[in-house]
Amino acid sequence: MNTPAPSPWRPPRLSLRFVPVWQRNFLVWRKLALPSVLGNLADPVIYLFGLGFGIGMLVPDVGGMPYITFLAAGMVCYSTMNSASFEVLYSGFSRMHVQKTWDAILNAPVELDDVVFAELVWAASKALLSGAAILLVVVAFGFAEARYALWVLPLIFLAGLSFAALGLVMTALAPSYDFFMYYFTLFVTPMTLLSGVFFPLEQLPPALRLATDLLPLTHAVLIARPLLLGEVPHAVAAHLAVLAAYGIGAFWLALALLRRRLLK
């Protein structure tokens, strides 16, 4: 009697075996650590100073603060999202599909669940480095209150997990690198423009404002901005719950899709 194949939608089975896979990714990255950090830092810093001083000279204070101060929190979250997304999409797809690194790892006593979870945690770790770097710039130039800035670091890691999990779903579905342009064009870019990174959410029409409440970047910004202003965020538990829900739900979905793709 044939035993039925286990469902790809079964709950994740995680263990500490993900740690060596994480370490493997770290050791590879360490060879190019400096260019990687500088590359992740350059884009948000250019936005911060270019838009902050450029548009900031043309508009009055936003929410009672200089525009560059308003923009600072958005750039921290934007940097986190970009770093986590690029890692699981382009680098993760390379390891899974092009280089066949995952196939090699799975010849060891490691489950696919551990490999995928290692990719998730590694992407969040890189996002933490990227977000912390822009946070350091923001604090060093006096665009944020230093006393609450350290509380942004756990937020960066959680947001990194959420965006990495969403990116893993795309990696599981992607036939090639070109597929990722749809994700950035149809999801990441609109979310960046509508999540309070560049302008207050209150400026949006009411119907669109309701839609922004569903975006994970919105909740990251709503926590980060008050903290960088030296204030306690409102409804912080609800915002954290949304980010956690995205991370858990998207990871489970990505794992199920990868099981169907790789464990045939």
Tab-separated table of C-alpha atoms in Angstrom:
chain	number	residue	atom	x	y	z
A	1	MET	CA	0.000	0.000	0.000
A	2	ASN	CA	1.435	3.337	-1.086
A	3	THR	CA	1.814	5.981	1.566
A	4	PRO	CA	0.267	9.275	0.444
A	5	ALA	CA	2.705	12.113	-0.025
A	6	PRO	CA	2.642	14.638	2.802
A	7	SER	CA	0.752	17.829	2.094
A	8	PRO	CA	2.925	20.785	1.065
A	9	TRP	CA	0.679	22.915	3.293
A	10	ARG	CA	1.663	21.099	6.473
A	11	PRO	CA	3.007	23.386	9.213
A	12	PRO	CA	6.715	24.264	9.048
A	13	ARG	CA	9.025	21.922	10.942
A	14	LEU	CA	11.933	24.052	12.079
A	15	SER	CA	15.076	23.150	13.953
A	16	LEU	CA	18.465	24.603	14.790
A	17	ARG	CA	19.808	23.006	11.619
A	18	PHE	CA	19.001	26.296	9.901
A	19	VAL	CA	21.951	27.895	11.736
A	20	PRO	CA	24.744	26.302	9.621
A	21	VAL	CA	22.877	27.333	6.457
A	22	TRP	CA	22.680	30.896	7.790
A	23	GLN	CA	26.389	30.731	8.592
A	24	ARG	CA	27.165	29.541	5.068
A	25	ASN	CA	25.372	32.563	3.598
A	26	PHE	CA	27.153	34.865	6.027
A	27	LEU	CA	30.601	33.498	5.135
A	28	VAL	CA	29.940	34.001	1.441
A	29	TRP	CA	28.645	37.532	2.029
A	30	ARG	CA	31.593	38.422	4.265
A	31	LYS	CA	33.927	38.364	1.256
A	32	LEU	CA	32.020	41.315	-0.224
A	33	ALA	CA	30.694	42.838	2.986
A	34	LEU	CA	31.937	46.395	2.489
A	35	PRO	CA	30.634	46.906	-1.079
A	36	SER	CA	27.375	45.228	-0.069
A	37	VAL	CA	26.801	47.549	2.898
A	38	LEU	CA	27.798	50.622	0.899
A	39	GLY	CA	25.515	49.573	-1.948
A	40	ASN	CA	22.541	49.144	0.375
A	41	LEU	CA	23.344	52.429	2.097
A	42	ALA	CA	23.829	54.583	-0.999
A	43	ASP	CA	20.274	54.506	-2.364
A	44	PRO	CA	18.394	55.576	0.807
A	45	VAL	CA	21.061	58.150	1.699
A	46	ILE	CA	20.757	59.723	-1.758
A	47	TYR	CA	16.983	59.852	-1.350
A	48	LEU	CA	17.299	61.245	2.162
A	49	PHE	CA	19.593	64.128	1.298
A	50	GLY	CA	18.405	64.698	-2.263
A	51	LEU	CA	14.697	64.844	-1.444
A	52	GLY	CA	15.176	66.037	2.111
A	53	PHE	CA	17.089	69.155	1.186
A	54	GLY	CA	15.675	69.545	-2.338
A	55	ILE	CA	11.950	69.242	-1.644
A	56	GLY	CA	12.525	70.432	1.899
A	57	MET	CA	13.470	73.846	0.520
A	58	LEU	CA	10.160	74.068	-1.340
A	59	VAL	CA	7.636	72.816	1.205
A	60	PRO	CA	6.833	74.042	4.705
A	61	ASP	CA	7.287	71.857	7.741
A	62	VAL	CA	5.512	68.524	7.532
A	63	GLY	CA	3.634	67.632	10.689
A	64	GLY	CA	5.484	70.303	12.617
A	65	MET	CA	8.955	69.070	11.649
A	66	PRO	CA	11.428	69.762	8.810
A	67	TYR	CA	10.764	67.605	5.771
A	68	ILE	CA	14.126	65.831	6.014
A	69	THR	CA	13.300	64.802	9.587
A	70	PHE	CA	9.928	63.483	8.406
A	71	LEU	CA	11.658	61.589	5.599
A	72	ALA	CA	14.299	60.003	7.838
A	73	ALA	CA	12.070	57.313	9.350
A	74	GLY	CA	10.680	56.443	5.934
A	75	MET	CA	14.184	55.932	4.579
A	76	VAL	CA	15.089	53.581	7.427
A	77	CYS	CA	12.064	51.405	6.632
A	78	TYR	CA	12.578	51.738	2.881
A	79	SER	CA	16.172	50.564	3.227
A	80	THR	CA	15.032	47.594	5.311
A	81	MET	CA	12.422	46.590	2.736
A	82	ASN	CA	14.817	46.886	-0.199
A	83	SER	CA	17.627	44.941	1.433
A	84	ALA	CA	15.405	42.044	2.539
A	85	SER	CA	13.581	41.904	-0.795
A	86	PHE	CA	16.681	41.934	-2.997
A	87	GLU	CA	18.366	39.247	-0.893
A	88	VAL	CA	15.562	36.669	-1.098
A	89	LEU	CA	14.679	37.508	-4.690
A	90	TYR	CA	17.934	37.753	-6.620
A	91	SER	CA	20.437	36.085	-4.289
A	92	GLY	CA	17.935	33.548	-2.982
A	93	PHE	CA	16.789	32.636	-6.506
A	94	SER	CA	20.413	32.203	-7.546
A	95	ARG	CA	21.064	29.804	-4.681
A	96	MET	CA	17.843	27.890	-5.319
A	97	HIS	CA	17.621	27.737	-9.122
A	98	VAL	CA	20.823	28.849	-10.820
A	99	GLN	CA	23.661	27.685	-8.577
A	100	LYS	CA	21.678	24.722	-7.158
A	101	THR	CA	23.086	25.490	-3.705
A	102	TRP	CA	19.884	24.359	-2.032
A	103	ASP	CA	20.069	20.993	-3.799
A	104	ALA	CA	23.605	20.500	-2.504
A	105	ILE	CA	22.607	21.447	1.046
A	106	LEU	CA	19.633	19.057	0.961
A	107	ASN	CA	22.042	16.140	0.443
A	108	ALA	CA	23.043	16.725	4.056
A	109	PRO	CA	20.669	15.874	6.946
A	110	VAL	CA	18.863	19.213	6.525
A	111	GLU	CA	15.201	19.677	5.657
A	112	LEU	CA	13.910	22.130	3.075
A	113	ASP	CA	12.055	23.875	5.906
A	114	ASP	CA	15.390	24.668	7.565
A	115	VAL	CA	16.940	25.914	4.310
A	116	VAL	CA	14.035	28.252	3.592
A	117	PHE	CA	13.944	29.485	7.184
A	118	ALA	CA	17.696	30.157	7.002
A	119	GLU	CA	17.107	32.264	3.879
A	120	LEU	CA	14.411	34.194	5.738
A	121	VAL	CA	16.579	34.887	8.787
A	122	TRP	CA	19.619	35.694	6.667
A	123	ALA	CA	17.673	38.257	4.617
A	124	ALA	CA	16.352	39.835	7.827
A	125	SER	CA	19.914	39.925	9.190
A	126	LYS	CA	21.121	41.780	6.094
A	127	ALA	CA	18.148	44.115	6.369
A	128	LEU	CA	19.110	44.798	9.976
A	129	LEU	CA	22.617	45.809	8.876
A	130	SER	CA	21.253	48.020	6.124
A	131	GLY	CA	18.592	49.621	8.301
A	132	ALA	CA	21.054	50.143	11.155
A	133	ALA	CA	23.507	51.849	8.790
A	134	ILE	CA	20.952	54.396	7.569
A	135	LEU	CA	19.713	54.800	11.145
A	136	LEU	CA	23.269	55.680	12.192
A	137	VAL	CA	23.432	58.313	9.455
A	138	VAL	CA	20.068	59.743	10.491
A	139	VAL	CA	21.092	60.030	14.153
A	140	ALA	CA	24.595	61.327	13.354
A	141	PHE	CA	23.174	64.225	11.329
A	142	GLY	CA	20.642	65.086	14.018
A	143	PHE	CA	17.539	64.103	12.072
A	144	ALA	CA	16.303	61.895	14.916
A	145	GLU	CA	16.247	61.698	18.701
A	146	ALA	CA	19.011	59.333	19.788
A	147	ARG	CA	17.282	58.262	23.027
A	148	TYR	CA	14.674	56.035	21.326
A	149	ALA	CA	16.679	55.163	18.211
A	150	LEU	CA	17.849	51.778	19.547
A	151	TRP	CA	14.223	50.667	19.825
A	152	VAL	CA	14.046	50.883	16.036
A	153	LEU	CA	16.522	48.002	15.655
A	154	PRO	CA	14.072	45.220	16.717
A	155	LEU	CA	11.504	46.809	14.403
A	156	ILE	CA	13.981	46.678	11.519
A	157	PHE	CA	14.562	42.955	12.086
A	158	LEU	CA	10.835	42.182	12.299
A	159	ALA	CA	10.115	44.235	9.187
A	160	GLY	CA	12.991	42.473	7.457
A	161	LEU	CA	11.408	39.111	8.260
A	162	SER	CA	8.061	40.298	6.876
A	163	PHE	CA	9.440	41.631	3.595
A	164	ALA	CA	11.765	38.650	3.193
A	165	ALA	CA	8.825	36.270	3.612
A	166	LEU	CA	6.835	38.152	0.968
A	167	GLY	CA	9.823	38.022	-1.355
A	168	LEU	CA	10.209	34.279	-0.830
A	169	VAL	CA	6.709	33.796	-2.214
A	170	MET	CA	7.857	35.461	-5.441
A	171	THR	CA	11.059	33.403	-5.454
A	172	ALA	CA	8.992	30.226	-5.189
A	173	LEU	CA	6.902	31.265	-8.204
A	174	ALA	CA	9.629	32.795	-10.369
A	175	PRO	CA	10.732	31.070	-13.589
A	176	SER	CA	13.551	33.601	-14.104
A	177	TYR	CA	15.024	36.846	-12.798
A	178	ASP	CA	12.769	38.885	-15.089
A	179	PHE	CA	9.738	37.792	-13.059
A	180	PHE	CA	10.849	39.971	-10.148
A	181	MET	CA	10.232	43.165	-12.108
A	182	TYR	CA	6.487	42.520	-11.789
A	183	TYR	CA	6.831	42.326	-8.021
A	184	PHE	CA	8.739	45.589	-7.779
A	185	THR	CA	6.593	47.429	-10.315
A	186	LEU	CA	3.186	46.253	-9.111
A	187	PHE	CA	3.778	45.930	-5.369
A	188	VAL	CA	6.988	47.378	-3.940
A	189	THR	CA	6.961	50.721	-5.784
A	190	PRO	CA	3.264	51.526	-5.142
A	191	MET	CA	3.676	50.488	-1.505
A	192	THR	CA	6.680	52.789	-1.146
A	193	LEU	CA	4.677	55.723	-2.490
A	194	LEU	CA	1.544	55.036	-0.442
A	195	SER	CA	2.924	54.043	2.977
A	196	GLY	CA	3.842	57.404	4.422
A	197	VAL	CA	7.495	57.313	3.414
A	198	PHE	CA	7.467	60.532	1.392
A	199	PHE	CA	4.338	62.337	2.577
A	200	PRO	CA	1.762	62.064	5.389
A	201	LEU	CA	-0.926	59.439	4.991
A	202	GLU	CA	-3.544	62.050	5.852
A	203	GLN	CA	-3.089	63.563	2.385
A	204	LEU	CA	-4.497	60.453	0.705
A	205	PRO	CA	-8.195	60.126	-0.234
A	206	PRO	CA	-10.202	58.255	2.430
A	207	ALA	CA	-10.712	55.122	0.317
A	208	LEU	CA	-7.035	54.893	-0.530
A	209	ARG	CA	-6.136	55.620	3.070
A	210	LEU	CA	-8.020	52.486	4.108
A	211	ALA	CA	-6.052	50.451	1.579
A	212	THR	CA	-2.741	51.688	2.977
A	213	ASP	CA	-3.627	50.178	6.345
A	214	LEU	CA	-3.173	46.775	4.711
A	215	LEU	CA	0.407	47.450	3.634
A	216	PRO	CA	3.220	46.206	5.891
A	217	LEU	CA	5.444	49.194	5.127
A	218	THR	CA	2.765	51.516	6.519
A	219	HIS	CA	2.905	49.823	9.904
A	220	ALA	CA	6.705	49.853	9.988
A	221	VAL	CA	6.765	53.594	9.266
A	222	LEU	CA	4.052	54.318	11.845
A	223	ILE	CA	6.250	52.759	14.516
A	224	ALA	CA	9.614	54.100	13.345
A	225	ARG	CA	8.670	57.748	12.868
A	226	PRO	CA	7.447	58.434	16.442
A	227	LEU	CA	10.447	56.581	17.871
A	228	LEU	CA	12.883	58.699	15.877
A	229	LEU	CA	11.074	61.797	17.128
A	230	GLY	CA	11.518	60.636	20.722
A	231	GLU	CA	7.862	59.659	21.152
A	232	VAL	CA	6.020	56.438	21.997
A	233	PRO	CA	4.107	55.113	18.956
A	234	HIS	CA	0.326	54.764	19.136
A	235	ALA	CA	-1.181	51.273	18.825
A	236	VAL	CA	2.292	49.752	18.622
A	237	ALA	CA	1.022	46.250	19.457
A	238	ALA	CA	-1.406	46.331	16.528
A	239	HIS	CA	1.293	47.478	14.110
A	240	LEU	CA	3.694	44.786	15.317
A	241	ALA	CA	0.941	42.173	15.002
A	242	VAL	CA	0.352	43.101	11.358
A	243	LEU	CA	4.060	42.806	10.554
A	244	ALA	CA	4.258	39.467	12.371
A	245	ALA	CA	1.157	38.189	10.555
A	246	TYR	CA	2.685	39.067	7.193
A	247	GLY	CA	5.904	37.324	8.138
A	248	ILE	CA	4.292	34.124	9.413
A	249	GLY	CA	1.621	33.881	6.720
A	250	ALA	CA	3.933	34.653	3.803
A	251	PHE	CA	6.621	32.283	5.086
A	252	TRP	CA	4.123	29.430	5.355
A	253	LEU	CA	2.836	30.158	1.843
A	254	ALA	CA	6.344	30.400	0.404
A	255	LEU	CA	7.372	27.142	2.080
A	256	ALA	CA	4.343	25.317	0.694
A	257	LEU	CA	5.061	26.603	-2.819
A	258	LEU	CA	8.725	25.635	-2.541
A	259	ARG	CA	7.817	22.161	-1.323
A	260	ARG	CA	5.640	21.717	-4.404
A	261	ARG	CA	8.406	23.059	-6.643
A	262	LEU	CA	11.432	21.247	-5.230
A	263	LEU	CA	10.167	18.094	-3.512
A	264	LYS	CA	8.429	16.404	-6.404
